[in-house]
Amino acid sequence: MSKPTVFVTRKLPDDVEARLSQNYDVRLNTSDKIYTQDEILKLSQGAVAIIPCHTEKMDAALIQQLPDSVKALCCFSVGYDHIDIQAAKAKGIQVTNTPNVLNDATAEIAMLLLLGAARREYEGETQIRTDSWADWGATFQLGKQVSGGKLGILGMGRVGQIMARRARGFDMEIHYYNRSRLTPDLEMGATYHDNIESLFPHCDFLSIHCPATPDTHHIINKESIALLPDNAVLVNTARGAVINDDDLISALKSGKLFSAGLDVFNDEPNIDPRYKQLENTFLLPHIGSATLKTRNEMGFRAIDNLDAIIANKPPKDKLV
Ligand code: DGY
């Protein structure tokens, strides 16, 4: 019997591609080029499922044009803001994501950004690399101390909870906003705020872990930034869409914010060039989940979901 065809939009780790090839006739993307929507439609012909990454924007217009053979979009990502899931549902296409497996890796990058932004990593490293470091000085390169500071977490889901755990290692006082309050065993002493107006004044450091939805679009804007204490540090490992770039850049320029650590941006990879001109930014290229262990686990999770759908069973991470 012939194997079902699966179209994989990007190059995935070798072990993931090998496991896929065992049970499927796989259309791999060996050159890892980013396909246009036309190419996606072409490569989807005859496929029973697509494994897209967040780099493929699958809007309603694209989904409506997918061939009827496509029954599943098994995302290689926890975020699914790149998929119009209602359009998929309307076309009878199941959509899954890969929650949980990237929590530790993403929280690591959030902590790296928090430390790097607070301790002015970019400026320090630049001086070393450009041979412009004059010498040690008692008032040279003074950063903002993380230990014992107050950390606000916007979105206390799986990644946010691990970030809180890591931050407790730095004796940070944790505050959070989430749509629903966590149970005491998960809250672990963190202070719950039922709106961001109450949370933000407590955030010497703010780490964003909420998904990109219409409700969170540009949730970081002039008004919300004004609620933060002066000299706060902002960290984003969620999605660029939660930030109004003009407003964040103004706050970084004016000194209202001490610094920002950003791993995700609007319009990646063509990010607002003003971020690169600022010295008080610590910037990474969307590598929150970029460890081999995590990328393998994301791939295996996507395949588990695919296998279930092909076997007519409910996939573990069904979105629609
Ligand atoms: C995710 O899984 O959502 C990461 O941002 C990578 O796409």
Short mmCIF file of N, CA and C in Angstrom, two decimals, residues 170-295:
data_model
loop_
_atom_site.label_atom_id
_atom_site.label_comp_id
_atom_site.label_asym_id
_atom_site.label_seq_id
_atom_site.Cartn_x
_atom_site.Cartn_y
_atom_site.Cartn_z
N PHE A 170 16.80 33.71 41.44
CA PHE A 170 17.44 35.03 41.60
C PHE A 170 16.70 35.84 42.69
N ASP A 171 15.96 35.12 43.52
CA ASP A 171 15.22 35.76 44.63
C ASP A 171 14.28 36.85 44.13
N MET A 172 13.75 36.69 42.95
CA MET A 172 12.83 37.73 42.44
C MET A 172 11.44 37.54 43.03
N GLU A 173 10.75 38.65 43.20
CA GLU A 173 9.36 38.61 43.69
C GLU A 173 8.47 38.53 42.44
N ILE A 174 7.62 37.53 42.37
CA ILE A 174 6.88 37.29 41.13
C ILE A 174 5.45 37.84 41.22
N HIS A 175 5.09 38.60 40.19
CA HIS A 175 3.71 39.08 40.02
C HIS A 175 3.27 38.59 38.65
N TYR A 176 1.98 38.36 38.49
CA TYR A 176 1.56 37.91 37.16
C TYR A 176 0.12 38.31 36.84
N TYR A 177 -0.10 38.40 35.52
CA TYR A 177 -1.47 38.50 35.02
C TYR A 177 -1.71 37.30 34.11
N ASN A 178 -2.85 36.71 34.26
CA ASN A 178 -3.27 35.62 33.40
C ASN A 178 -4.79 35.71 33.32
N ARG A 179 -5.37 35.16 32.25
CA ARG A 179 -6.83 35.27 32.17
C ARG A 179 -7.49 34.64 33.40
N SER A 180 -6.94 33.50 33.85
CA SER A 180 -7.49 32.91 35.07
C SER A 180 -6.37 32.71 36.08
N ARG A 181 -6.74 32.80 37.34
CA ARG A 181 -5.75 32.67 38.40
C ARG A 181 -5.29 31.22 38.51
N LEU A 182 -4.01 31.02 38.77
CA LEU A 182 -3.49 29.67 38.93
C LEU A 182 -3.87 29.13 40.31
N THR A 183 -3.84 27.81 40.43
CA THR A 183 -4.06 27.21 41.75
C THR A 183 -2.81 27.48 42.61
N PRO A 184 -2.95 27.47 43.94
CA PRO A 184 -1.81 27.81 44.80
C PRO A 184 -0.56 26.96 44.53
N ASP A 185 -0.74 25.67 44.18
CA ASP A 185 0.45 24.84 43.96
C ASP A 185 1.22 25.30 42.71
N LEU A 186 0.53 25.86 41.73
CA LEU A 186 1.22 26.38 40.54
C LEU A 186 1.67 27.83 40.75
N GLU A 187 0.90 28.55 41.54
CA GLU A 187 1.21 29.96 41.79
C GLU A 187 2.50 30.10 42.61
N MET A 188 2.73 29.20 43.49
CA MET A 188 3.95 29.15 44.32
C MET A 188 4.30 30.52 44.93
N GLY A 189 3.30 31.16 45.48
CA GLY A 189 3.55 32.42 46.18
C GLY A 189 3.53 33.66 45.30
N ALA A 190 3.39 33.48 43.98
CA ALA A 190 3.34 34.66 43.09
C ALA A 190 2.05 35.44 43.35
N THR A 191 2.11 36.74 43.14
CA THR A 191 0.94 37.60 43.37
C THR A 191 0.14 37.73 42.07
N TYR A 192 -1.14 37.41 42.15
CA TYR A 192 -2.00 37.47 40.96
C TYR A 192 -2.62 38.87 40.81
N HIS A 193 -2.64 39.35 39.59
CA HIS A 193 -3.32 40.60 39.26
C HIS A 193 -4.36 40.27 38.20
N ASP A 194 -5.57 40.76 38.35
CA ASP A 194 -6.59 40.36 37.38
C ASP A 194 -6.70 41.32 36.20
N ASN A 195 -5.75 42.26 36.11
CA ASN A 195 -5.68 43.09 34.90
C ASN A 195 -4.27 43.68 34.82
N ILE A 196 -3.90 44.15 33.63
CA ILE A 196 -2.52 44.63 33.48
C ILE A 196 -2.32 45.99 34.15
N GLU A 197 -3.40 46.73 34.32
CA GLU A 197 -3.27 48.03 35.00
C GLU A 197 -2.80 47.82 36.44
N SER A 198 -3.21 46.72 37.02
CA SER A 198 -2.77 46.42 38.38
C SER A 198 -1.37 45.79 38.37
N LEU A 199 -1.08 44.98 37.36
CA LEU A 199 0.23 44.29 37.30
C LEU A 199 1.39 45.24 37.01
N PHE A 200 1.22 46.09 35.98
CA PHE A 200 2.38 46.79 35.43
C PHE A 200 3.15 47.67 36.44
N PRO A 201 2.47 48.38 37.36
CA PRO A 201 3.24 49.20 38.31
C PRO A 201 4.20 48.37 39.18
N HIS A 202 4.01 47.04 39.23
CA HIS A 202 4.90 46.19 40.05
C HIS A 202 6.07 45.61 39.26
N CYS A 203 6.17 45.96 37.99
CA CYS A 203 7.14 45.25 37.13
C CYS A 203 8.44 46.04 36.95
N ASP A 204 9.41 45.81 37.83
CA ASP A 204 10.76 46.32 37.54
C ASP A 204 11.27 45.61 36.28
N PHE A 205 10.81 44.40 36.14
CA PHE A 205 11.12 43.59 34.95
C PHE A 205 9.79 43.01 34.48
N LEU A 206 9.57 43.04 33.18
CA LEU A 206 8.33 42.48 32.63
C LEU A 206 8.70 41.46 31.57
N SER A 207 8.22 40.24 31.73
CA SER A 207 8.49 39.21 30.72
C SER A 207 7.16 38.76 30.11
N ILE A 208 7.13 38.80 28.78
CA ILE A 208 5.86 38.56 28.08
C ILE A 208 5.80 37.11 27.60
N HIS A 209 4.72 36.43 27.97
CA HIS A 209 4.56 35.02 27.61
C HIS A 209 3.15 34.70 27.15
N CYS A 210 2.44 35.72 26.65
CA CYS A 210 1.07 35.46 26.21
C CYS A 210 1.06 35.23 24.70
N PRO A 211 0.07 34.49 24.19
CA PRO A 211 0.02 34.28 22.74
C PRO A 211 -0.40 35.54 22.01
N ALA A 212 -0.13 35.58 20.70
CA ALA A 212 -0.60 36.70 19.88
C ALA A 212 -2.04 36.41 19.47
N THR A 213 -2.95 37.22 19.97
CA THR A 213 -4.37 37.09 19.63
C THR A 213 -4.89 38.50 19.37
N PRO A 214 -6.11 38.63 18.86
CA PRO A 214 -6.65 39.99 18.72
C PRO A 214 -6.64 40.74 20.06
N ASP A 215 -6.84 40.04 21.16
CA ASP A 215 -6.86 40.71 22.48
C ASP A 215 -5.49 41.20 22.92
N THR A 216 -4.43 40.51 22.51
CA THR A 216 -3.09 40.91 22.98
C THR A 216 -2.33 41.73 21.94
N HIS A 217 -2.95 41.97 20.78
CA HIS A 217 -2.29 42.75 19.73
C HIS A 217 -1.90 44.13 20.28
N HIS A 218 -0.62 44.48 20.21
CA HIS A 218 -0.12 45.78 20.68
C HIS A 218 -0.50 46.06 22.14
N ILE A 219 -0.53 45.02 22.93
CA ILE A 219 -0.86 45.22 24.36
C ILE A 219 0.23 46.05 25.04
N ILE A 220 1.44 46.00 24.46
CA ILE A 220 2.53 46.87 24.93
C ILE A 220 2.49 48.12 24.05
N ASN A 221 1.98 49.19 24.63
CA ASN A 221 1.81 50.44 23.89
C ASN A 221 2.09 51.61 24.83
N LYS A 222 1.95 52.80 24.31
CA LYS A 222 2.26 54.01 25.08
C LYS A 222 1.57 54.00 26.46
N GLU A 223 0.29 53.67 26.45
CA GLU A 223 -0.47 53.73 27.71
C GLU A 223 0.00 52.67 28.70
N SER A 224 0.21 51.44 28.20
CA SER A 224 0.60 50.38 29.15
C SER A 224 2.04 50.59 29.62
N ILE A 225 2.91 51.07 28.73
CA ILE A 225 4.31 51.31 29.14
C ILE A 225 4.35 52.39 30.23
N ALA A 226 3.45 53.37 30.12
CA ALA A 226 3.43 54.45 31.12
C ALA A 226 3.13 53.91 32.52
N LEU A 227 2.49 52.75 32.59
CA LEU A 227 2.15 52.17 33.90
C LEU A 227 3.33 51.47 34.55
N LEU A 228 4.37 51.19 33.77
CA LEU A 228 5.54 50.49 34.33
C LEU A 228 6.35 51.46 35.19
N PRO A 229 7.06 50.95 36.19
CA PRO A 229 7.95 51.85 36.94
C PRO A 229 9.01 52.41 35.98
N ASP A 230 9.53 53.59 36.28
CA ASP A 230 10.63 54.13 35.46
C ASP A 230 11.79 53.15 35.52
N ASN A 231 12.53 53.06 34.41
CA ASN A 231 13.72 52.20 34.36
C ASN A 231 13.42 50.71 34.32
N ALA A 232 12.20 50.35 33.95
CA ALA A 232 11.88 48.91 33.88
C ALA A 232 12.59 48.27 32.68
N VAL A 233 12.72 46.95 32.76
CA VAL A 233 13.30 46.17 31.66
C VAL A 233 12.19 45.29 31.08
N LEU A 234 12.06 45.30 29.77
CA LEU A 234 11.00 44.52 29.12
C LEU A 234 11.61 43.39 28.30
N VAL A 235 11.03 42.21 28.43
CA VAL A 235 11.54 41.03 27.72
C VAL A 235 10.38 40.40 26.94
N ASN A 236 10.64 40.06 25.68
CA ASN A 236 9.59 39.42 24.89
C ASN A 236 10.12 38.18 24.17
N THR A 237 9.57 37.03 24.55
CA THR A 237 9.87 35.77 23.83
C THR A 237 8.59 35.18 23.25
N ALA A 238 7.50 35.98 23.23
CA ALA A 238 6.21 35.43 22.80
C ALA A 238 6.01 35.65 21.30
N ARG A 239 5.51 36.81 20.94
CA ARG A 239 5.34 37.17 19.54
C ARG A 239 5.51 38.68 19.41
N GLY A 240 6.06 39.12 18.28
CA GLY A 240 6.26 40.55 18.05
C GLY A 240 4.96 41.33 18.05
N ALA A 241 3.88 40.67 17.64
CA ALA A 241 2.60 41.38 17.48
C ALA A 241 2.06 41.95 18.79
N VAL A 242 2.57 41.52 19.92
CA VAL A 242 2.07 42.07 21.19
C VAL A 242 2.63 43.48 21.44
N ILE A 243 3.61 43.88 20.63
CA ILE A 243 4.29 45.16 20.87
C ILE A 243 3.99 46.18 19.77
N ASN A 244 3.69 47.41 20.19
CA ASN A 244 3.65 48.53 19.27
C ASN A 244 5.08 49.07 19.20
N ASP A 245 5.74 48.84 18.07
CA ASP A 245 7.17 49.17 17.97
C ASP A 245 7.43 50.66 18.20
N ASP A 246 6.61 51.53 17.62
CA ASP A 246 6.83 52.98 17.80
C ASP A 246 6.86 53.33 19.29
N ASP A 247 5.91 52.76 20.03
CA ASP A 247 5.80 53.13 21.44
C ASP A 247 6.94 52.54 22.27
N LEU A 248 7.33 51.32 21.96
CA LEU A 248 8.44 50.72 22.71
C LEU A 248 9.74 51.47 22.41
N ILE A 249 9.96 51.78 21.15
CA ILE A 249 11.19 52.47 20.76
C ILE A 249 11.25 53.86 21.41
N SER A 250 10.12 54.57 21.45
CA SER A 250 10.09 55.89 22.12
C SER A 250 10.47 55.74 23.59
N ALA A 251 9.93 54.71 24.24
CA ALA A 251 10.20 54.54 25.68
C ALA A 251 11.66 54.16 25.92
N LEU A 252 12.25 53.44 24.97
CA LEU A 252 13.68 53.08 25.12
C LEU A 252 14.56 54.31 24.87
N LYS A 253 14.12 55.15 23.95
CA LYS A 253 14.90 56.36 23.63
C LYS A 253 14.80 57.39 24.75
N SER A 254 13.61 57.53 25.31
CA SER A 254 13.41 58.59 26.31
C SER A 254 14.01 58.22 27.65
N GLY A 255 14.32 56.92 27.85
CA GLY A 255 14.85 56.50 29.15
C GLY A 255 13.74 56.07 30.11
N LYS A 256 12.49 56.12 29.65
CA LYS A 256 11.40 55.59 30.49
C LYS A 256 11.68 54.12 30.81
N LEU A 257 12.11 53.38 29.79
CA LEU A 257 12.54 51.99 30.02
C LEU A 257 14.05 51.94 30.08
N PHE A 258 14.57 51.10 30.95
CA PHE A 258 16.03 50.94 31.03
C PHE A 258 16.53 50.21 29.78
N SER A 259 15.83 49.15 29.41
CA SER A 259 16.27 48.35 28.25
C SER A 259 15.19 47.36 27.86
N ALA A 260 15.43 46.71 26.74
CA ALA A 260 14.52 45.63 26.30
C ALA A 260 15.34 44.48 25.75
N GLY A 261 14.90 43.27 26.06
CA GLY A 261 15.48 42.05 25.49
C GLY A 261 14.42 41.40 24.62
N LEU A 262 14.71 41.29 23.34
CA LEU A 262 13.67 40.85 22.39
C LEU A 262 14.17 39.67 21.55
N ASP A 263 13.36 38.63 21.50
CA ASP A 263 13.68 37.47 20.65
C ASP A 263 12.70 37.35 19.50
N VAL A 264 11.61 38.11 19.58
CA VAL A 264 10.55 38.03 18.56
C VAL A 264 10.15 39.45 18.16
N PHE A 265 9.72 39.60 16.92
CA PHE A 265 9.52 40.94 16.36
C PHE A 265 8.33 40.94 15.41
N ASN A 266 7.80 42.13 15.19
CA ASN A 266 6.87 42.30 14.08
C ASN A 266 7.66 42.14 12.79
N ASP A 267 7.05 41.54 11.81
CA ASP A 267 7.60 41.45 10.47
C ASP A 267 9.01 40.83 10.42
N GLU A 268 9.16 39.70 11.12
CA GLU A 268 10.46 39.01 11.07
C GLU A 268 10.72 38.52 9.65
N PRO A 269 11.94 38.49 9.17
CA PRO A 269 13.17 38.94 9.81
C PRO A 269 13.47 40.42 9.51
N ASN A 270 12.50 41.12 8.87
CA ASN A 270 12.73 42.53 8.50
C ASN A 270 12.29 43.43 9.65
N ILE A 271 13.00 43.36 10.73
CA ILE A 271 12.54 44.02 11.94
C ILE A 271 12.73 45.53 11.82
N ASP A 272 12.01 46.25 12.67
CA ASP A 272 12.16 47.71 12.68
C ASP A 272 13.63 48.05 12.90
N PRO A 273 14.27 48.75 11.93
CA PRO A 273 15.72 48.97 12.03
C PRO A 273 16.13 49.82 13.23
N ARG A 274 15.17 50.56 13.79
CA ARG A 274 15.52 51.43 14.93
C ARG A 274 15.98 50.61 16.14
N TYR A 275 15.49 49.36 16.26
CA TYR A 275 15.94 48.53 17.40
C TYR A 275 17.46 48.33 17.35
N LYS A 276 17.99 48.21 16.12
CA LYS A 276 19.42 47.91 15.98
C LYS A 276 20.28 49.13 16.28
N GLN A 277 19.68 50.31 16.22
CA GLN A 277 20.46 51.53 16.50
C GLN A 277 20.51 51.85 17.98
N LEU A 278 19.67 51.22 18.75
CA LEU A 278 19.62 51.52 20.19
C LEU A 278 20.64 50.68 20.94
N GLU A 279 21.31 51.31 21.90
CA GLU A 279 22.29 50.56 22.70
C GLU A 279 21.62 49.78 23.82
N ASN A 280 20.42 50.21 24.21
CA ASN A 280 19.76 49.52 25.33
C ASN A 280 18.78 48.45 24.87
N THR A 281 19.17 47.77 23.79
CA THR A 281 18.40 46.59 23.38
C THR A 281 19.35 45.39 23.32
N PHE A 282 18.81 44.25 23.64
CA PHE A 282 19.54 42.98 23.53
C PHE A 282 18.67 42.12 22.62
N LEU A 283 19.16 41.84 21.44
CA LEU A 283 18.30 41.29 20.38
C LEU A 283 18.73 39.90 19.94
N LEU A 284 17.78 39.02 19.82
CA LEU A 284 18.08 37.65 19.34
C LEU A 284 17.11 37.31 18.20
N PRO A 285 17.54 36.42 17.29
CA PRO A 285 16.73 36.13 16.10
C PRO A 285 15.73 34.97 16.27
N HIS A 286 14.73 35.15 17.12
CA HIS A 286 13.67 34.15 17.33
C HIS A 286 14.25 32.74 17.54
N ILE A 287 15.02 32.61 18.63
CA ILE A 287 15.66 31.31 18.91
C ILE A 287 15.18 30.71 20.24
N GLY A 288 14.00 31.15 20.69
CA GLY A 288 13.50 30.65 21.97
C GLY A 288 13.53 29.14 22.08
N SER A 289 13.08 28.45 21.06
CA SER A 289 13.01 26.99 21.13
C SER A 289 14.18 26.31 20.43
N ALA A 290 15.21 27.09 20.10
CA ALA A 290 16.27 26.55 19.24
C ALA A 290 17.35 25.78 19.99
N THR A 291 16.97 24.62 20.53
CA THR A 291 17.98 23.63 20.94
C THR A 291 17.61 22.36 20.18
N LEU A 292 18.60 21.50 19.91
CA LEU A 292 18.30 20.29 19.14
C LEU A 292 17.29 19.42 19.89
N LYS A 293 17.46 19.33 21.21
CA LYS A 293 16.54 18.51 22.02
C LYS A 293 15.10 18.99 21.83
N THR A 294 14.92 20.30 21.96
CA THR A 294 13.56 20.84 21.85
C THR A 294 13.03 20.74 20.44
N ARG A 295 13.85 21.04 19.46
CA ARG A 295 13.35 20.97 18.08
C ARG A 295 13.01 19.53 17.70
#
